[in-house]
Structure formats: C-alpha cells, structure tokens
Amino acid sequence: MEKGKAYVRKWAIDFTENQTASSSSRDIPNPLGFDRASQDQDDSTVTRQKKEAEATWKAQKAWEVAQAPFKNLLMMGFMMWMAGSTVHLFSIGITFSALWQPISALQGVGKVFEPYKDSRVDIVAPKLLFIALNLAGLALGVWKLNTLGLLPTHPSDWVSSLPPAQEVEYSGGGLPL
C-alpha cells in the first residue's frame, strides 16, 4: 500500500457517492405497512394534545395561585384573634404584617401570573379572585387597627385639631378690683 492512498474495503459503502441535489429521503419507498402521511398527522394530533394539556395545566395552576391568599387570610385572622385587643408589641406587629402582605401581593399581581400567560388560558378571573382575596386581607388588617383603637374614628381623636371654643359669658365673683 502506498502512502497517501486510502485503503478501501470491499464491504464498505460510501454514502457520498452518487448523491445529487435532487435526491432526498422521500425518494425511498416506505416499508410495507408504513404510511408517512399518517405519521405526520399523528404528530400534529399529539402536538395539539400536548398544547391543550399544557393550557389546562396553566389554567389549573393559575387558579391555585389565585386561591392561595385565602389560606393566608385564615391564618392571619387566627393570629390576630390570638394577639388580643390590647395594644402591645405583638399585636401591632401582627397587624402591620396583615396590612403589608396584601399590599405587597397587590403590587406584584402581574409577576405572580406571568408564568401562566398563554393565548389559550384566560387569567382574568384568577387575577380578580387574587385581588379580591388580598383586598379582604387588607380589610381584615384595617378592622384590627380599628379594634386596637389605632384608627381615628371618634370625635375625641380630633380634639387637638379643633380651635378653642369662644367664651360666650364671663363670670366673676365678689368685689371688682
């Protein structure tokens, strides 16, 4: 064997030979019992079913995320009940936590539902439920503030801002000086 010449085996097949630009895998006949058209149709059906399943899963997860504040609402209500109605450090901390959590959740509604956005999934109703439950949590926090007496709801809370009353009558006793 000379140097520089490749050794060609008799049983080896070179697939690069006799290949023209017009030949393709479609020129090869299908084996018996195989129909390429039905295979392509099955692939499209499977793809459509996968997309529908994904859309169903996204809608289900969006509803789960929307209902999550309800669990937090029950937990916060129980914690506020346990804190009592007197003003002390624990009850104030629980109350402001009950106010802060819904506010921060309402600010991030778009980010919360971002993974579930899809043209086949309607996320308006889950968003509205999420917002309603967080507003209920906010109302619970405001109710606790009122219960603690930290909201100015009585006229006596505003006495310092009232002007002093005008004296209508003067009285003096005894001898004039």
PDB file of C-alpha atoms in Angstrom:
ATOM      1  CA  MET A   1       0.000   0.000   0.000  1.00  0.00           C
ATOM      2  CA  GLU A   2       1.360   3.377  -0.915  1.00  0.00           C
ATOM      3  CA  LYS A   3       1.497   6.272   1.395  1.00  0.00           C
ATOM      4  CA  GLY A   4      -1.303   8.812   0.835  1.00  0.00           C
ATOM      5  CA  LYS A   5      -3.820   6.404  -0.708  1.00  0.00           C
ATOM      6  CA  ALA A   6      -6.694   5.281   1.447  1.00  0.00           C
ATOM      7  CA  TYR A   7      -7.452   1.616   1.781  1.00  0.00           C
ATOM      8  CA  VAL A   8     -10.988   0.869   0.617  1.00  0.00           C
ATOM      9  CA  ARG A   9     -12.723  -2.189   1.983  1.00  0.00           C
ATOM     10  CA  LYS A  10     -14.909  -4.228  -0.295  1.00  0.00           C
ATOM     11  CA  TRP A  11     -17.854  -4.275   2.087  1.00  0.00           C
ATOM     12  CA  ALA A  12     -17.810  -0.535   2.925  1.00  0.00           C
ATOM     13  CA  ILE A  13     -20.441   1.752   1.428  1.00  0.00           C
ATOM     14  CA  ASP A  14     -19.725   5.347   0.646  1.00  0.00           C
ATOM     15  CA  PHE A  15     -22.919   7.372   1.037  1.00  0.00           C
ATOM     16  CA  THR A  16     -21.417  10.448  -0.537  1.00  0.00           C
ATOM     17  CA  GLU A  17     -21.160   8.754  -3.935  1.00  0.00           C
ATOM     18  CA  ASN A  18     -23.947   9.150  -6.431  1.00  0.00           C
ATOM     19  CA  GLN A  19     -25.684  11.757  -4.318  1.00  0.00           C
ATOM     20  CA  THR A  20     -27.296  14.536  -6.287  1.00  0.00           C
ATOM     21  CA  ALA A  21     -29.005  17.677  -5.123  1.00  0.00           C
ATOM     22  CA  SER A  22     -32.443  16.460  -6.173  1.00  0.00           C
ATOM     23  CA  SER A  23     -32.379  13.163  -4.292  1.00  0.00           C
ATOM     24  CA  SER A  24     -33.893  13.042  -0.833  1.00  0.00           C
ATOM     25  CA  SER A  25     -35.286  10.607   1.687  1.00  0.00           C
ATOM     26  CA  ARG A  26     -38.728  10.990   0.098  1.00  0.00           C
ATOM     27  CA  ASP A  27     -37.478   9.125  -2.989  1.00  0.00           C
ATOM     28  CA  ILE A  28     -37.018   5.985  -0.948  1.00  0.00           C
ATOM     29  CA  PRO A  29     -40.210   3.915  -0.854  1.00  0.00           C
ATOM     30  CA  ASN A  30     -41.887   3.392   2.512  1.00  0.00           C
ATOM     31  CA  PRO A  31     -41.664  -0.078   4.067  1.00  0.00           C
ATOM     32  CA  LEU A  32     -44.747  -2.294   3.960  1.00  0.00           C
ATOM     33  CA  GLY A  33     -47.417  -1.193   6.451  1.00  0.00           C
ATOM     34  CA  PHE A  34     -45.901   2.283   6.966  1.00  0.00           C
ATOM     35  CA  ASP A  35     -47.584   5.418   5.734  1.00  0.00           C
ATOM     36  CA  ARG A  36     -45.656   8.668   6.234  1.00  0.00           C
ATOM     37  CA  ALA A  37     -48.798  10.814   5.870  1.00  0.00           C
ATOM     38  CA  SER A  38     -50.467   9.114   8.856  1.00  0.00           C
ATOM     39  CA  GLN A  39     -47.257   9.573  10.888  1.00  0.00           C
ATOM     40  CA  ASP A  40     -47.235  13.337  10.183  1.00  0.00           C
ATOM     41  CA  GLN A  41     -50.929  13.507  11.094  1.00  0.00           C
ATOM     42  CA  ASP A  42     -50.318  11.635  14.371  1.00  0.00           C
ATOM     43  CA  ASP A  43     -47.500  14.036  15.235  1.00  0.00           C
ATOM     44  CA  SER A  44     -49.784  17.042  14.736  1.00  0.00           C
ATOM     45  CA  THR A  45     -52.506  15.394  16.874  1.00  0.00           C
ATOM     46  CA  VAL A  46     -50.022  14.641  19.650  1.00  0.00           C
ATOM     47  CA  THR A  47     -48.633  18.176  19.478  1.00  0.00           C
ATOM     48  CA  ARG A  48     -52.142  19.643  19.690  1.00  0.00           C
ATOM     49  CA  GLN A  49     -52.988  17.386  22.633  1.00  0.00           C
ATOM     50  CA  LYS A  50     -49.775  18.423  24.404  1.00  0.00           C
ATOM     51  CA  LYS A  51     -50.604  22.095  23.889  1.00  0.00           C
ATOM     52  CA  GLU A  52     -54.133  21.575  25.205  1.00  0.00           C
ATOM     53  CA  ALA A  53     -52.804  19.687  28.226  1.00  0.00           C
ATOM     54  CA  GLU A  54     -50.301  22.466  28.893  1.00  0.00           C
ATOM     55  CA  ALA A  55     -53.042  25.100  28.638  1.00  0.00           C
ATOM     56  CA  THR A  56     -55.224  23.098  31.062  1.00  0.00           C
ATOM     57  CA  TRP A  57     -52.309  22.758  33.476  1.00  0.00           C
ATOM     58  CA  LYS A  58     -51.572  26.506  33.296  1.00  0.00           C
ATOM     59  CA  ALA A  59     -55.222  27.364  33.960  1.00  0.00           C
ATOM     60  CA  GLN A  60     -55.318  24.990  36.939  1.00  0.00           C
ATOM     61  CA  LYS A  61     -52.114  26.425  38.409  1.00  0.00           C
ATOM     62  CA  ALA A  62     -53.387  29.988  37.886  1.00  0.00           C
ATOM     63  CA  TRP A  63     -56.499  29.148  39.937  1.00  0.00           C
ATOM     64  CA  GLU A  64     -54.319  27.575  42.661  1.00  0.00           C
ATOM     65  CA  VAL A  65     -52.202  30.722  42.845  1.00  0.00           C
ATOM     66  CA  ALA A  66     -55.354  32.869  42.915  1.00  0.00           C
ATOM     67  CA  GLN A  67     -56.778  30.914  45.878  1.00  0.00           C
ATOM     68  CA  ALA A  68     -53.541  30.995  47.898  1.00  0.00           C
ATOM     69  CA  PRO A  69     -54.375  34.283  49.714  1.00  0.00           C
ATOM     70  CA  PHE A  70     -57.441  32.581  51.250  1.00  0.00           C
ATOM     71  CA  LYS A  71     -55.175  30.318  53.324  1.00  0.00           C
ATOM     72  CA  ASN A  72     -53.152  33.348  54.382  1.00  0.00           C
ATOM     73  CA  LEU A  73     -56.384  35.169  55.257  1.00  0.00           C
ATOM     74  CA  LEU A  74     -57.478  32.415  57.641  1.00  0.00           C
ATOM     75  CA  MET A  75     -54.044  32.205  59.230  1.00  0.00           C
ATOM     76  CA  MET A  76     -53.832  35.979  59.746  1.00  0.00           C
ATOM     77  CA  GLY A  77     -57.342  36.077  61.216  1.00  0.00           C
ATOM     78  CA  PHE A  78     -56.410  33.403  63.736  1.00  0.00           C
ATOM     79  CA  MET A  79     -53.152  35.172  64.629  1.00  0.00           C
ATOM     80  CA  MET A  80     -54.983  38.473  65.137  1.00  0.00           C
ATOM     81  CA  TRP A  81     -57.540  36.771  67.347  1.00  0.00           C
ATOM     82  CA  MET A  82     -54.725  35.228  69.410  1.00  0.00           C
ATOM     83  CA  ALA A  83     -52.983  38.621  69.717  1.00  0.00           C
ATOM     84  CA  GLY A  84     -55.967  40.076  71.561  1.00  0.00           C
ATOM     85  CA  SER A  85     -57.414  43.567  71.516  1.00  0.00           C
ATOM     86  CA  THR A  86     -54.860  45.379  73.643  1.00  0.00           C
ATOM     87  CA  VAL A  87     -52.108  47.499  72.198  1.00  0.00           C
ATOM     88  CA  HIS A  88     -48.751  45.849  72.697  1.00  0.00           C
ATOM     89  CA  LEU A  89     -45.759  44.962  70.551  1.00  0.00           C
ATOM     90  CA  PHE A  90     -47.007  41.557  69.363  1.00  0.00           C
ATOM     91  CA  SER A  91     -50.474  42.749  68.318  1.00  0.00           C
ATOM     92  CA  ILE A  92     -49.052  45.763  66.476  1.00  0.00           C
ATOM     93  CA  GLY A  93     -46.526  43.549  64.657  1.00  0.00           C
ATOM     94  CA  ILE A  94     -49.204  41.080  63.596  1.00  0.00           C
ATOM     95  CA  THR A  95     -51.484  43.902  62.469  1.00  0.00           C
ATOM     96  CA  PHE A  96     -48.880  45.634  60.340  1.00  0.00           C
ATOM     97  CA  SER A  97     -47.868  42.277  58.869  1.00  0.00           C
ATOM     98  CA  ALA A  98     -51.537  41.729  57.969  1.00  0.00           C
ATOM     99  CA  LEU A  99     -51.525  45.114  56.234  1.00  0.00           C
ATOM    100  CA  TRP A 100     -48.164  44.746  54.483  1.00  0.00           C
ATOM    101  CA  GLN A 101     -48.632  41.291  52.957  1.00  0.00           C
ATOM    102  CA  PRO A 102     -51.744  42.134  50.880  1.00  0.00           C
ATOM    103  CA  ILE A 103     -50.267  45.441  49.755  1.00  0.00           C
ATOM    104  CA  SER A 104     -47.065  43.801  48.513  1.00  0.00           C
ATOM    105  CA  ALA A 105     -49.086  40.986  46.877  1.00  0.00           C
ATOM    106  CA  LEU A 106     -51.283  43.515  45.072  1.00  0.00           C
ATOM    107  CA  GLN A 107     -48.204  45.326  43.763  1.00  0.00           C
ATOM    108  CA  GLY A 108     -46.894  42.096  42.218  1.00  0.00           C
ATOM    109  CA  VAL A 109     -50.047  40.695  40.589  1.00  0.00           C
ATOM    110  CA  GLY A 110     -48.513  40.845  37.118  1.00  0.00           C
ATOM    111  CA  LYS A 111     -45.366  38.990  38.166  1.00  0.00           C
ATOM    112  CA  VAL A 112     -47.354  36.335  40.016  1.00  0.00           C
ATOM    113  CA  PHE A 113     -49.407  35.417  36.949  1.00  0.00           C
ATOM    114  CA  GLU A 114     -46.635  35.910  34.365  1.00  0.00           C
ATOM    115  CA  PRO A 115     -45.777  32.161  34.071  1.00  0.00           C
ATOM    116  CA  TYR A 116     -49.410  31.343  33.263  1.00  0.00           C
ATOM    117  CA  LYS A 117     -49.888  33.801  30.394  1.00  0.00           C
ATOM    118  CA  ASP A 118     -50.917  31.985  27.258  1.00  0.00           C
ATOM    119  CA  SER A 119     -53.215  32.734  24.350  1.00  0.00           C
ATOM    120  CA  ARG A 120     -55.344  29.686  25.268  1.00  0.00           C
ATOM    121  CA  VAL A 121     -55.537  30.477  29.008  1.00  0.00           C
ATOM    122  CA  ASP A 122     -57.846  33.148  30.419  1.00  0.00           C
ATOM    123  CA  ILE A 123     -56.223  34.522  33.579  1.00  0.00           C
ATOM    124  CA  VAL A 124     -58.534  37.485  34.148  1.00  0.00           C
ATOM    125  CA  ALA A 125     -60.844  35.618  36.549  1.00  0.00           C
ATOM    126  CA  PRO A 126     -57.956  34.187  38.642  1.00  0.00           C
ATOM    127  CA  LYS A 127     -56.406  37.663  38.809  1.00  0.00           C
ATOM    128  CA  LEU A 128     -59.701  39.161  40.001  1.00  0.00           C
ATOM    129  CA  LEU A 129     -60.049  36.461  42.678  1.00  0.00           C
ATOM    130  CA  PHE A 130     -56.443  37.070  43.769  1.00  0.00           C
ATOM    131  CA  ILE A 131     -57.083  40.813  44.041  1.00  0.00           C
ATOM    132  CA  ALA A 132     -60.384  40.304  45.908  1.00  0.00           C
ATOM    133  CA  LEU A 133     -58.827  37.965  48.468  1.00  0.00           C
ATOM    134  CA  ASN A 134     -55.922  40.344  49.055  1.00  0.00           C
ATOM    135  CA  LEU A 135     -58.346  43.254  49.491  1.00  0.00           C
ATOM    136  CA  ALA A 136     -60.217  41.127  52.052  1.00  0.00           C
ATOM    137  CA  GLY A 137     -56.896  40.597  53.867  1.00  0.00           C
ATOM    138  CA  LEU A 138     -56.290  44.344  53.802  1.00  0.00           C
ATOM    139  CA  ALA A 139     -59.791  44.945  55.202  1.00  0.00           C
ATOM    140  CA  LEU A 140     -59.051  42.442  57.977  1.00  0.00           C
ATOM    141  CA  GLY A 141     -55.917  44.406  58.883  1.00  0.00           C
ATOM    142  CA  VAL A 142     -57.805  47.709  58.917  1.00  0.00           C
ATOM    143  CA  TRP A 143     -60.515  46.116  61.103  1.00  0.00           C
ATOM    144  CA  LYS A 144     -57.802  45.022  63.562  1.00  0.00           C
ATOM    145  CA  LEU A 145     -56.379  48.559  63.609  1.00  0.00           C
ATOM    146  CA  ASN A 146     -59.855  49.832  64.460  1.00  0.00           C
ATOM    147  CA  THR A 147     -60.256  47.170  67.164  1.00  0.00           C
ATOM    148  CA  LEU A 148     -56.971  48.243  68.721  1.00  0.00           C
ATOM    149  CA  GLY A 149     -58.150  51.861  68.690  1.00  0.00           C
ATOM    150  CA  LEU A 150     -55.380  52.998  66.371  1.00  0.00           C
ATOM    151  CA  LEU A 151     -57.710  54.499  63.759  1.00  0.00           C
ATOM    152  CA  PRO A 152     -59.081  57.986  64.410  1.00  0.00           C
ATOM    153  CA  THR A 153     -62.789  57.196  64.175  1.00  0.00           C
ATOM    154  CA  HIS A 154     -64.162  59.081  67.203  1.00  0.00           C
ATOM    155  CA  PRO A 155     -64.621  62.847  67.540  1.00  0.00           C
ATOM    156  CA  SER A 156     -62.332  62.829  70.564  1.00  0.00           C
ATOM    157  CA  ASP A 157     -59.476  61.743  68.314  1.00  0.00           C
ATOM    158  CA  TRP A 158     -59.656  65.101  66.535  1.00  0.00           C
ATOM    159  CA  VAL A 159     -59.903  67.426  69.551  1.00  0.00           C
ATOM    160  CA  SER A 160     -56.347  68.649  69.177  1.00  0.00           C
ATOM    161  CA  SER A 161     -57.091  69.979  65.699  1.00  0.00           C
ATOM    162  CA  LEU A 162     -60.215  71.898  66.769  1.00  0.00           C
ATOM    163  CA  PRO A 163     -59.909  75.612  67.558  1.00  0.00           C
ATOM    164  CA  PRO A 164     -60.525  76.561  71.181  1.00  0.00           C
ATOM    165  CA  ALA A 165     -64.134  77.357  71.996  1.00  0.00           C
ATOM    166  CA  GLN A 166     -65.165  81.035  72.107  1.00  0.00           C
ATOM    167  CA  GLU A 167     -66.094  82.304  75.514  1.00  0.00           C
ATOM    168  CA  VAL A 168     -69.656  83.450  75.476  1.00  0.00           C
ATOM    169  CA  GLU A 169     -70.038  84.602  79.062  1.00  0.00           C
ATOM    170  CA  TYR A 170     -67.753  85.890  81.749  1.00  0.00           C
ATOM    171  CA  SER A 171     -68.430  85.454  85.354  1.00  0.00           C
ATOM    172  CA  GLY A 172     -66.702  86.940  88.278  1.00  0.00           C
ATOM    173  CA  GLY A 173     -67.475  86.983  91.847  1.00  0.00           C
ATOM    174  CA  GLY A 174     -67.195  89.264  94.763  1.00  0.00           C
ATOM    175  CA  LEU A 175     -65.699  92.653  94.592  1.00  0.00           C
ATOM    176  CA  PRO A 176     -64.463  94.327  91.496  1.00  0.00           C
ATOM    177  CA  LEU A 177     -60.858  95.037  91.673  1.00  0.00           C
TER     178      LEU A 177
END
